[in-house]
Coordinates of N, CA, C and O and ligand atoms in Angstrom, one line a residue:
M253 N 121.7 96.8 101.7 CA 121.7 96.8 100.5 C 120.5 98.2 100.6 O 119.9 98.2 100.8
E254 N 121.0 99.0 99.0 CA 119.9 100.2 98.8 C 118.9 99.8 98.3 O 119.0 99.1 97.5
Q255 N 117.9 99.9 98.8 CA 116.6 99.9 97.9 C 116.6 100.4 96.6 O 116.7 101.7 96.9
D256 N 115.9 100.0 95.5 CA 116.3 100.6 94.1 C 114.4 100.7 94.6 O 113.4 100.2 94.0
Y257 N 114.2 102.3 94.2 CA 112.8 103.0 94.2 C 112.3 103.2 92.9 O 111.7 104.4 93.1
S258 N 113.4 103.3 91.9 CA 112.7 103.8 90.4 C 111.2 103.7 90.2 O 110.7 104.7 89.6
K259 N 110.9 102.3 90.6 CA 109.7 102.0 90.1 C 108.6 102.9 90.9 O 107.3 103.1 90.5
V260 N 108.7 103.2 91.9 CA 108.3 103.6 93.1 C 108.2 105.6 92.7 O 107.2 106.1 92.5
D261 N 109.6 106.0 92.2 CA 109.4 107.0 91.4 C 108.6 107.5 90.4 O 108.1 108.2 90.3
A262 N 108.4 106.4 89.6 CA 107.5 106.4 88.2 C 106.1 106.8 89.0 O 105.5 107.4 88.2
I263 N 106.0 105.9 89.9 CA 104.6 106.0 90.5 C 104.1 107.3 90.9 O 103.1 107.9 90.9
L264 N 105.3 108.2 91.8 CA 105.1 109.2 92.1 C 105.0 110.2 91.6 O 103.9 111.2 91.8
A265 N 105.7 110.5 90.0 CA 105.3 111.1 89.3 C 104.4 111.4 89.0 O 103.6 112.6 88.5
S266 N 103.5 110.2 88.9 CA 102.2 110.3 88.1 C 101.0 111.1 89.3 O 99.8 111.3 88.4
Y267 N 101.4 110.9 90.4 CA 100.3 111.3 91.3 C 100.9 112.8 92.2 O 100.1 113.6 92.7
R268 N 102.0 113.7 91.6 CA 102.3 114.7 92.1 C 101.6 116.0 91.6 O 101.3 115.9 90.1
G269 N 101.5 116.8 92.5 CA 100.4 117.9 91.9 C 98.9 117.6 92.2 O 98.3 118.6 91.7
K270 N 98.7 116.5 92.0 CA 97.3 116.1 92.5 C 96.7 116.2 93.7 O 97.7 115.7 94.6
K271 N 95.4 116.0 94.3 CA 95.1 115.8 95.5 C 93.9 115.0 95.9 O 93.9 114.4 94.7
G272 N 93.9 114.2 97.2 CA 93.1 113.3 97.7 C 93.4 111.9 97.4 O 93.4 110.9 96.2
I273 N 95.2 111.5 97.1 CA 96.0 110.8 95.9 C 96.5 109.8 97.2 O 96.9 108.9 96.4
L274 N 96.3 110.3 98.3 CA 97.2 109.3 99.3 C 96.7 108.0 99.3 O 97.5 106.9 99.1
I275 N 95.6 107.3 99.5 CA 95.5 105.9 99.3 C 95.5 105.5 97.8 O 96.1 104.6 98.0
P276 N 95.2 106.0 97.2 CA 95.3 105.4 96.0 C 96.8 105.7 95.6 O 97.2 104.0 95.3
M277 N 97.4 105.9 96.2 CA 98.9 106.0 95.6 C 99.7 105.2 96.1 O 100.6 104.3 95.9
L278 N 99.4 104.9 97.8 CA 99.8 104.1 98.7 C 99.6 102.4 98.3 O 100.5 101.7 98.1
Q279 N 98.5 102.5 97.6 CA 97.9 101.0 96.9 C 99.0 100.7 96.0 O 99.3 99.7 95.7
E280 N 99.2 101.7 94.9 CA 99.9 101.4 93.9 C 101.4 101.3 94.2 O 101.8 100.3 93.7
V281 N 101.7 101.7 95.1 CA 103.4 101.7 95.4 C 103.5 100.0 96.0 O 104.1 99.4 96.0
Q282 N 102.3 99.8 96.6 CA 102.2 98.5 97.5 C 101.9 97.3 96.6 O 102.9 96.4 96.6
N283 N 101.1 97.7 95.5 CA 101.2 96.7 94.4 C 102.6 96.1 93.8 O 102.8 95.5 93.4
E284 N 103.4 97.7 93.6 CA 104.4 97.5 92.9 C 106.0 96.7 94.0 O 106.5 95.9 93.5
M285 N 105.4 96.9 95.4 CA 106.7 96.6 96.1 C 106.3 95.6 96.9 O 107.3 94.7 97.6
G286 N 105.2 94.9 96.9 CA 104.8 94.1 97.6 C 104.1 94.2 99.0 O 103.4 93.5 99.8
Y287 N 104.6 95.2 99.8 CA 104.1 96.0 101.1 C 105.0 97.1 101.1 O 105.6 97.2 100.3
L288 N 104.1 97.9 102.3 CA 104.3 99.0 102.5 C 106.0 99.1 103.9 O 105.3 98.7 104.6
S289 N 107.0 98.7 103.4 CA 107.9 99.0 104.5 C 108.1 100.6 105.0 O 107.5 101.0 104.5
R290 N 108.8 100.0 106.1 CA 109.2 101.9 106.7 C 109.7 102.3 106.2 O 109.5 103.9 105.9
D291 N 111.1 102.1 105.4 CA 111.9 102.8 104.7 C 111.0 103.4 103.5 O 111.2 104.5 103.3
C292 N 110.2 102.3 102.7 CA 109.6 102.9 101.7 C 108.3 104.3 102.2 O 108.5 105.1 100.9
M293 N 107.8 103.9 103.2 CA 106.6 104.8 103.3 C 107.6 106.2 103.6 O 107.2 107.4 103.6
K294 N 108.4 106.6 104.3 CA 109.5 107.2 104.5 C 109.8 108.0 103.2 O 110.1 109.0 103.0
Y295 N 110.4 107.3 102.8 CA 110.7 107.7 100.9 C 109.7 108.4 100.5 O 110.0 109.2 99.8
V296 N 108.4 108.0 100.5 CA 107.4 108.4 99.9 C 107.0 109.8 100.4 O 106.6 110.5 99.5
A297 N 106.8 109.7 101.4 CA 106.7 111.1 102.7 C 107.9 112.1 101.6 O 107.3 113.2 101.9
K298 N 109.2 111.6 102.0 CA 110.0 112.6 101.6 C 109.9 113.1 100.2 O 109.7 114.2 100.0
A299 N 109.4 112.4 99.4 CA 109.4 112.6 97.9 C 108.3 113.1 97.7 O 108.5 114.6 96.5
M300 N 107.0 113.1 98.2 CA 105.9 113.6 98.2 C 105.3 114.9 98.9 O 104.7 115.5 99.0
Q301 N 106.8 115.1 99.9 CA 106.5 116.1 100.7 C 105.6 116.1 101.6 O 104.8 117.1 101.8
I302 N 105.0 115.1 102.3 CA 103.8 114.8 103.1 C 103.9 114.3 104.4 O 105.3 113.6 104.1
P303 N 103.8 114.8 105.5 CA 104.2 114.4 106.8 C 104.5 112.8 106.7 O 103.0 112.2 106.3
A304 N 105.6 112.0 107.2 CA 105.5 110.6 107.7 C 104.7 110.2 108.8 O 103.5 109.1 108.1
A305 N 104.1 110.5 108.9 CA 103.0 110.4 110.3 C 102.0 109.9 109.6 O 100.8 109.5 109.9
E306 N 101.7 110.9 108.4 CA 100.1 111.3 107.7 C 99.9 109.8 106.9 O 99.4 109.0 107.0
I307 N 101.3 109.6 106.4 CA 101.8 108.3 105.3 C 101.2 107.0 106.4 O 100.5 106.2 106.3
F308 N 102.3 107.2 107.5 CA 101.7 106.0 108.7 C 100.7 105.4 109.3 O 99.9 104.4 109.0
G309 N 100.0 106.8 109.5 CA 98.3 106.8 110.1 C 97.6 106.3 109.0 O 97.0 105.1 109.3
V310 N 97.9 106.5 107.6 CA 96.8 106.0 107.1 C 97.1 103.8 106.4 O 96.4 103.5 106.6
A311 N 98.5 104.4 106.2 CA 98.9 102.8 106.0 C 98.4 101.7 107.1 O 98.3 100.9 107.3
T312 N 98.4 102.2 108.5 CA 98.4 101.3 109.7 C 96.6 101.5 109.9 O 96.8 100.4 110.4
F313 N 95.7 102.2 109.2 CA 94.7 102.2 109.8 C 94.1 101.5 108.6 O 92.7 100.7 109.2
Y314 N 94.1 101.3 107.2 CA 93.3 100.7 106.6 C 94.1 99.1 106.2 O 95.2 99.0 106.2
S315 N 93.1 97.8 106.6 CA 93.5 96.9 106.5 C 94.0 96.1 104.9 O 94.8 95.2 105.3
M316 N 93.2 97.1 104.0 CA 93.9 96.5 102.5 C 95.7 96.6 102.7 O 96.2 96.3 101.5
F317 N 96.4 97.8 103.5 CA 97.8 98.0 103.7 C 98.4 96.8 104.3 O 98.5 96.5 105.6
R318 N 99.6 96.2 103.7 CA 100.6 95.2 104.2 C 101.6 96.0 104.6 O 102.3 96.7 104.0
L319 N 102.4 95.6 106.4 CA 103.3 96.5 106.1 C 104.5 95.7 106.8 O 105.5 96.0 107.0
K320 N 104.2 94.4 106.3 CA 105.0 93.3 106.3 C 105.3 92.4 105.0 O 104.2 92.3 104.5
Q321 N 106.4 92.3 104.7 CA 106.8 91.2 103.7 C 105.7 89.9 103.8 O 105.3 89.7 104.8
Q322 N 105.3 89.5 102.5 CA 104.3 88.4 102.6 C 105.0 87.0 102.0 O 106.0 87.6 101.3
G323 N 104.8 86.4 102.7 CA 105.3 84.9 101.7 C 104.9 84.6 100.8 O 104.0 85.1 100.0
K324 N 105.6 83.7 99.6 CA 105.1 83.2 98.5 C 103.7 82.9 98.3 O 102.9 83.2 97.5
H325 N 103.4 81.9 99.0 CA 102.0 82.0 99.0 C 100.9 82.3 100.7 O 101.4 82.3 101.4
I326 N 99.6 82.5 100.2 CA 99.1 83.5 101.0 C 97.9 82.1 101.3 O 97.1 81.7 100.3
V327 N 97.8 82.0 102.7 CA 96.8 80.8 103.5 C 96.0 82.0 104.2 O 96.3 82.8 105.0
R328 N 94.8 81.9 103.5 CA 93.5 82.2 104.4 C 92.5 81.3 105.0 O 92.5 80.2 104.3
V329 N 92.4 81.4 106.3 CA 91.8 80.5 106.9 C 90.3 80.9 107.3 O 90.3 82.3 107.8
C330 N 89.4 80.7 107.0 CA 88.1 81.1 107.3 C 87.6 81.2 108.7 O 87.4 79.9 109.3
K331 N 87.0 82.2 109.3 CA 87.1 82.2 110.6 C 85.3 82.6 110.8 O 84.8 83.0 111.8
G332 N 84.9 82.8 110.0 CA 83.2 83.2 109.8 C 82.2 82.1 110.2 O 82.7 81.2 110.7
T333 N 81.3 82.5 110.2 CA 80.1 82.0 111.4 C 80.4 80.2 111.0 O 80.5 79.2 111.7
A334 N 79.8 80.1 109.6 CA 79.7 78.6 109.7 C 81.2 77.8 109.8 O 81.2 76.7 110.4
C335 N 82.1 78.4 109.7 CA 83.2 77.5 109.4 C 83.7 77.8 110.8 O 84.3 76.6 111.6
H336 N 83.6 78.9 111.8 CA 83.6 78.8 113.4 C 83.1 77.7 114.3 O 83.3 76.7 115.2
V337 N 82.0 77.4 113.7 CA 80.8 76.4 113.9 C 81.5 74.7 113.6 O 80.8 74.0 114.4
S338 N 82.5 74.8 112.8 CA 82.8 73.6 112.4 C 84.3 73.6 112.4 O 85.1 72.5 111.3
D339 N 84.6 74.0 113.5 CA 85.9 73.8 113.8 C 87.4 74.3 113.4 O 88.3 74.0 112.9
A340 N 86.8 75.6 112.7 CA 87.7 76.7 112.0 C 89.2 76.5 113.0 O 90.3 76.9 112.5
D341 N 88.9 77.0 114.4 CA 90.2 77.1 115.3 C 91.0 76.0 115.0 O 92.2 75.9 115.3
G342 N 90.5 74.7 115.1 CA 91.5 73.6 115.1 C 91.8 73.4 113.5 O 93.3 72.6 113.8
I343 N 91.2 74.1 112.7 CA 92.1 73.8 111.5 C 93.4 75.4 111.6 O 94.1 74.8 110.8
K344 N 93.1 76.1 112.3 CA 93.9 77.1 112.3 C 95.0 76.8 113.0 O 96.2 76.9 112.7
S345 N 94.9 76.2 114.2 CA 95.8 75.6 115.0 C 96.5 74.8 114.1 O 97.9 74.6 114.3
A346 N 95.8 73.5 113.4 CA 97.1 72.8 112.6 C 97.7 73.1 111.4 O 98.7 73.0 111.5
L347 N 97.3 74.8 111.3 CA 98.0 75.1 110.2 C 99.1 75.9 110.9 O 100.4 75.9 110.4
V348 N 99.3 76.6 112.0 CA 99.9 77.1 112.9 C 101.3 76.0 112.7 O 102.3 76.3 112.9
E349 N 101.0 75.1 113.4 CA 101.5 73.8 113.8 C 102.4 73.0 112.6 O 103.7 73.1 112.3
A350 N 101.7 73.3 111.6 CA 102.2 72.4 110.1 C 103.4 73.5 109.9 O 104.5 73.5 108.7
L351 N 102.5 74.9 110.1 CA 103.9 75.9 109.1 C 104.9 76.5 110.1 O 105.7 76.8 110.0
K352 N 104.8 75.8 111.4 CA 106.0 76.0 112.5 C 106.2 77.7 112.4 O 107.3 78.3 112.6
L353 N 104.7 78.4 112.8 CA 104.9 79.7 112.5 C 105.5 80.3 114.2 O 105.0 79.7 115.2
P354 N 106.4 81.2 114.4 CA 106.8 81.3 115.2 C 105.4 82.3 116.0 O 104.7 83.0 115.5
K355 N 105.5 82.1 117.7 CA 104.8 82.9 118.4 C 104.7 84.8 117.9 O 105.8 85.2 117.4
D356 N 103.0 85.0 117.2 CA 103.0 86.6 117.1 C 103.4 86.3 115.5 O 103.3 87.8 115.1
E357 N 103.8 85.6 115.1 CA 104.0 86.1 113.2 C 103.3 85.1 112.7 O 102.8 84.2 112.6
N358 N 102.8 85.7 111.1 CA 102.0 85.0 110.6 C 103.0 84.7 109.2 O 102.0 84.2 108.2
T359 N 104.1 85.1 108.9 CA 104.9 84.4 107.9 C 106.3 83.8 108.4 O 106.4 83.6 109.2
T360 N 105.9 82.4 107.5 CA 107.2 81.4 107.7 C 108.3 81.6 107.5 O 108.5 83.0 106.8
E361 N 109.3 81.2 108.0 CA 111.0 82.0 108.2 C 111.6 81.9 107.1 O 112.2 82.9 106.7
D362 N 110.9 80.6 106.2 CA 111.4 80.6 104.7 C 110.7 81.7 104.0 O 111.0 81.4 102.5
M363 N 109.8 82.3 104.2 CA 108.9 83.1 103.4 C 108.2 82.6 102.3 O 107.6 83.0 101.4
M364 N 108.0 81.2 102.5 CA 107.0 80.6 101.7 C 105.3 80.6 101.9 O 104.8 80.8 101.0
F365 N 104.9 80.7 103.3 CA 103.8 81.0 103.5 C 103.4 82.3 104.4 O 104.0 82.5 105.5
T366 N 102.2 82.9 104.1 CA 101.5 83.8 105.0 C 100.2 83.5 105.3 O 99.4 82.9 104.4
L367 N 100.1 83.3 106.8 CA 98.4 83.0 107.4 C 97.9 83.7 107.6 O 98.4 84.8 108.1
M368 N 96.6 84.0 106.9 CA 95.9 85.3 107.5 C 94.2 84.7 107.7 O 94.1 83.7 107.2
E369 N 93.9 85.3 108.8 CA 92.1 84.8 109.4 C 91.5 85.9 107.8 O 91.7 86.9 108.2
V370 N 90.2 85.2 107.9 CA 89.4 86.3 107.2 C 87.8 85.6 107.5 O 87.8 84.8 108.0
A371 N 87.0 86.7 107.1 CA 85.6 86.7 107.7 C 84.6 85.5 107.4 O 84.0 84.9 107.5
C372 N 84.6 85.5 105.8 CA 84.2 84.6 105.1 C 84.7 84.4 103.7 O 85.0 85.1 103.1
L373 N 84.5 83.2 103.0 CA 85.1 83.0 101.8 C 84.2 82.8 101.2 O 84.5 82.7 99.6
G374 N 83.2 82.6 101.4 CA 82.0 82.5 100.2 C 81.3 81.2 100.1 O 80.8 81.3 98.9
C375 N 81.8 80.3 100.3 CA 81.7 79.3 100.1 C 81.1 78.1 101.5 O 82.1 77.4 102.1
C376 N 80.4 78.5 102.5 CA 80.1 77.9 104.0 C 79.8 77.1 103.8 O 79.8 76.0 104.7
S377 N 79.2 76.3 102.4 CA 78.5 74.6 102.7 C 79.6 73.9 102.4 O 79.4 73.0 103.1
L378 N 80.9 74.6 102.6 CA 82.0 73.5 102.6 C 82.7 73.8 103.9 O 84.1 73.2 103.8
A379 N 82.6 74.3 104.8 CA 83.1 74.7 106.2 C 83.5 73.3 106.6 O 83.0 72.2 106.5
P380 N 84.6 73.5 107.3 CA 85.5 74.5 107.5 C 86.3 74.6 106.0 O 86.6 73.9 105.5
V381 N 86.5 76.0 106.0 CA 87.6 76.1 104.5 C 88.6 76.9 104.7 O 88.6 77.7 105.7
I382 N 89.7 76.5 104.0 CA 90.9 77.6 103.8 C 91.1 77.7 102.3 O 90.6 77.2 101.8
M383 N 91.7 78.8 101.5 CA 92.2 78.9 100.4 C 93.8 79.1 100.6 O 94.4 80.0 101.5
I384 N 94.4 78.7 99.6 CA 95.9 78.8 99.5 C 95.6 79.2 98.1 O 95.8 78.7 96.9
D385 N 96.7 80.7 98.5 CA 96.3 81.2 96.8 C 94.9 81.5 96.2 O 94.1 81.8 96.9
D386 N 94.6 81.1 95.0 CA 93.5 81.3 94.2 C 92.8 79.6 94.5 O 92.0 79.5 93.6
M387 N 93.4 78.7 95.3 CA 92.4 77.3 95.5 C 91.9 77.1 97.0 O 92.3 77.4 97.6
T388 N 90.6 76.9 96.5 CA 89.8 76.4 97.9 C 89.9 75.1 98.3 O 89.8 74.1 97.4
F389 N 90.1 74.9 99.4 CA 89.9 73.5 100.4 C 88.7 73.5 101.1 O 88.8 74.1 102.2
G390 N 88.0 72.6 101.0 CA 86.5 72.9 102.1 C 86.2 71.1 102.5 O 87.1 70.3 102.5
K391 N 85.7 71.5 103.7 CA 85.3 70.4 104.6 C 86.5 69.5 105.1 O 86.5 68.5 104.9
L392 N 87.1 70.5 105.9 CA 88.6 70.3 106.3 C 88.6 69.7 107.7 O 87.6 69.9 108.6
V393 N 89.6 68.4 107.5 CA 90.4 68.5 108.8 C 91.0 68.3 109.3 O 92.3 68.8 108.1
P394 N 91.8 69.1 110.9 CA 92.9 69.2 110.9 C 93.7 68.0 110.3 O 95.1 69.0 110.0
E395 N 94.0 67.4 110.4 CA 94.6 66.0 109.9 C 95.1 66.0 108.3 O 96.4 65.9 108.1
A396 N 94.0 66.9 107.6 CA 94.4 66.7 106.4 C 95.4 68.0 106.2 O 95.8 68.1 105.0
I397 N 95.8 69.0 106.7 CA 96.6 70.1 106.7 C 97.6 70.1 106.2 O 98.5 70.6 104.9
P398 N 98.5 69.4 107.3 CA 100.0 68.9 106.5 C 100.1 68.7 104.6 O 101.2 68.9 103.9
A399 N 99.1 67.9 104.6 CA 99.0 67.5 103.5 C 99.1 68.5 102.0 O 99.5 68.2 100.6
I400 N 98.0 69.3 102.3 CA 97.8 70.3 101.7 C 98.6 71.2 102.0 O 99.0 71.5 100.6
L401 N 99.5 71.5 102.8 CA 100.1 71.9 102.6 C 101.6 71.9 101.7 O 102.1 73.1 101.2
D402 N 102.0 70.5 101.8 CA 103.0 70.2 101.2 C 102.9 70.5 99.3 O 103.9 70.5 99.1
K403 N 101.6 70.3 99.0 CA 101.3 70.3 97.8 C 102.2 71.9 97.4 O 102.4 72.4 96.3
F404 N 102.4 73.0 98.1 CA 102.4 74.1 97.8 C 103.9 74.8 98.4 O 104.7 75.7 98.1
R405 N 104.9 73.5 98.7 CA 106.0 73.5 98.9 C 106.7 73.7 98.3 O 107.9 72.7 97.3
F406 N 106.8 74.5 97.2 CA 108.4 74.6 95.9 C 108.1 76.3 95.5 O 107.8 76.9 95.9
Ligands
LIG748 S1 81.7 81.2 107.0 FE1 83.7 79.9 106.1 S2 83.4 80.1 103.8 FE2 81.7 81.3 105.0

């Protein structure tokens, strides 16, 4: 099915003719589309007459750009020092198992959850910590993970 880029067109129009636009423009496109697919990047390249390699280069270099579609809920597992010494690895393993994540994938097949690692969630006294969307769960044990995830399976 053809992707509808009419909203992207409106974003691109506001950047046309300006300099130093690549990062803010791609951020805005990502906000609109949820992520930057290959097709979308090619579309932007053609529409803005920017080499596709330049767009791919920027999108793959900066971690704020998402190149894959994300799940409905974002699960952040903290791998910062305080969490690391409090069994963050065990928490992550429990998440991977409960989410039945395929190898080398961080989004569930039903597109309900995307799992990502973060450096510190800013609440180290609660280590180990995860965040699901904007809710924080701390002082976790691996056994608690399935029940927490179940609250978000809707
Ligand atoms: S190290 Fe995990 S919240 Fe700070």
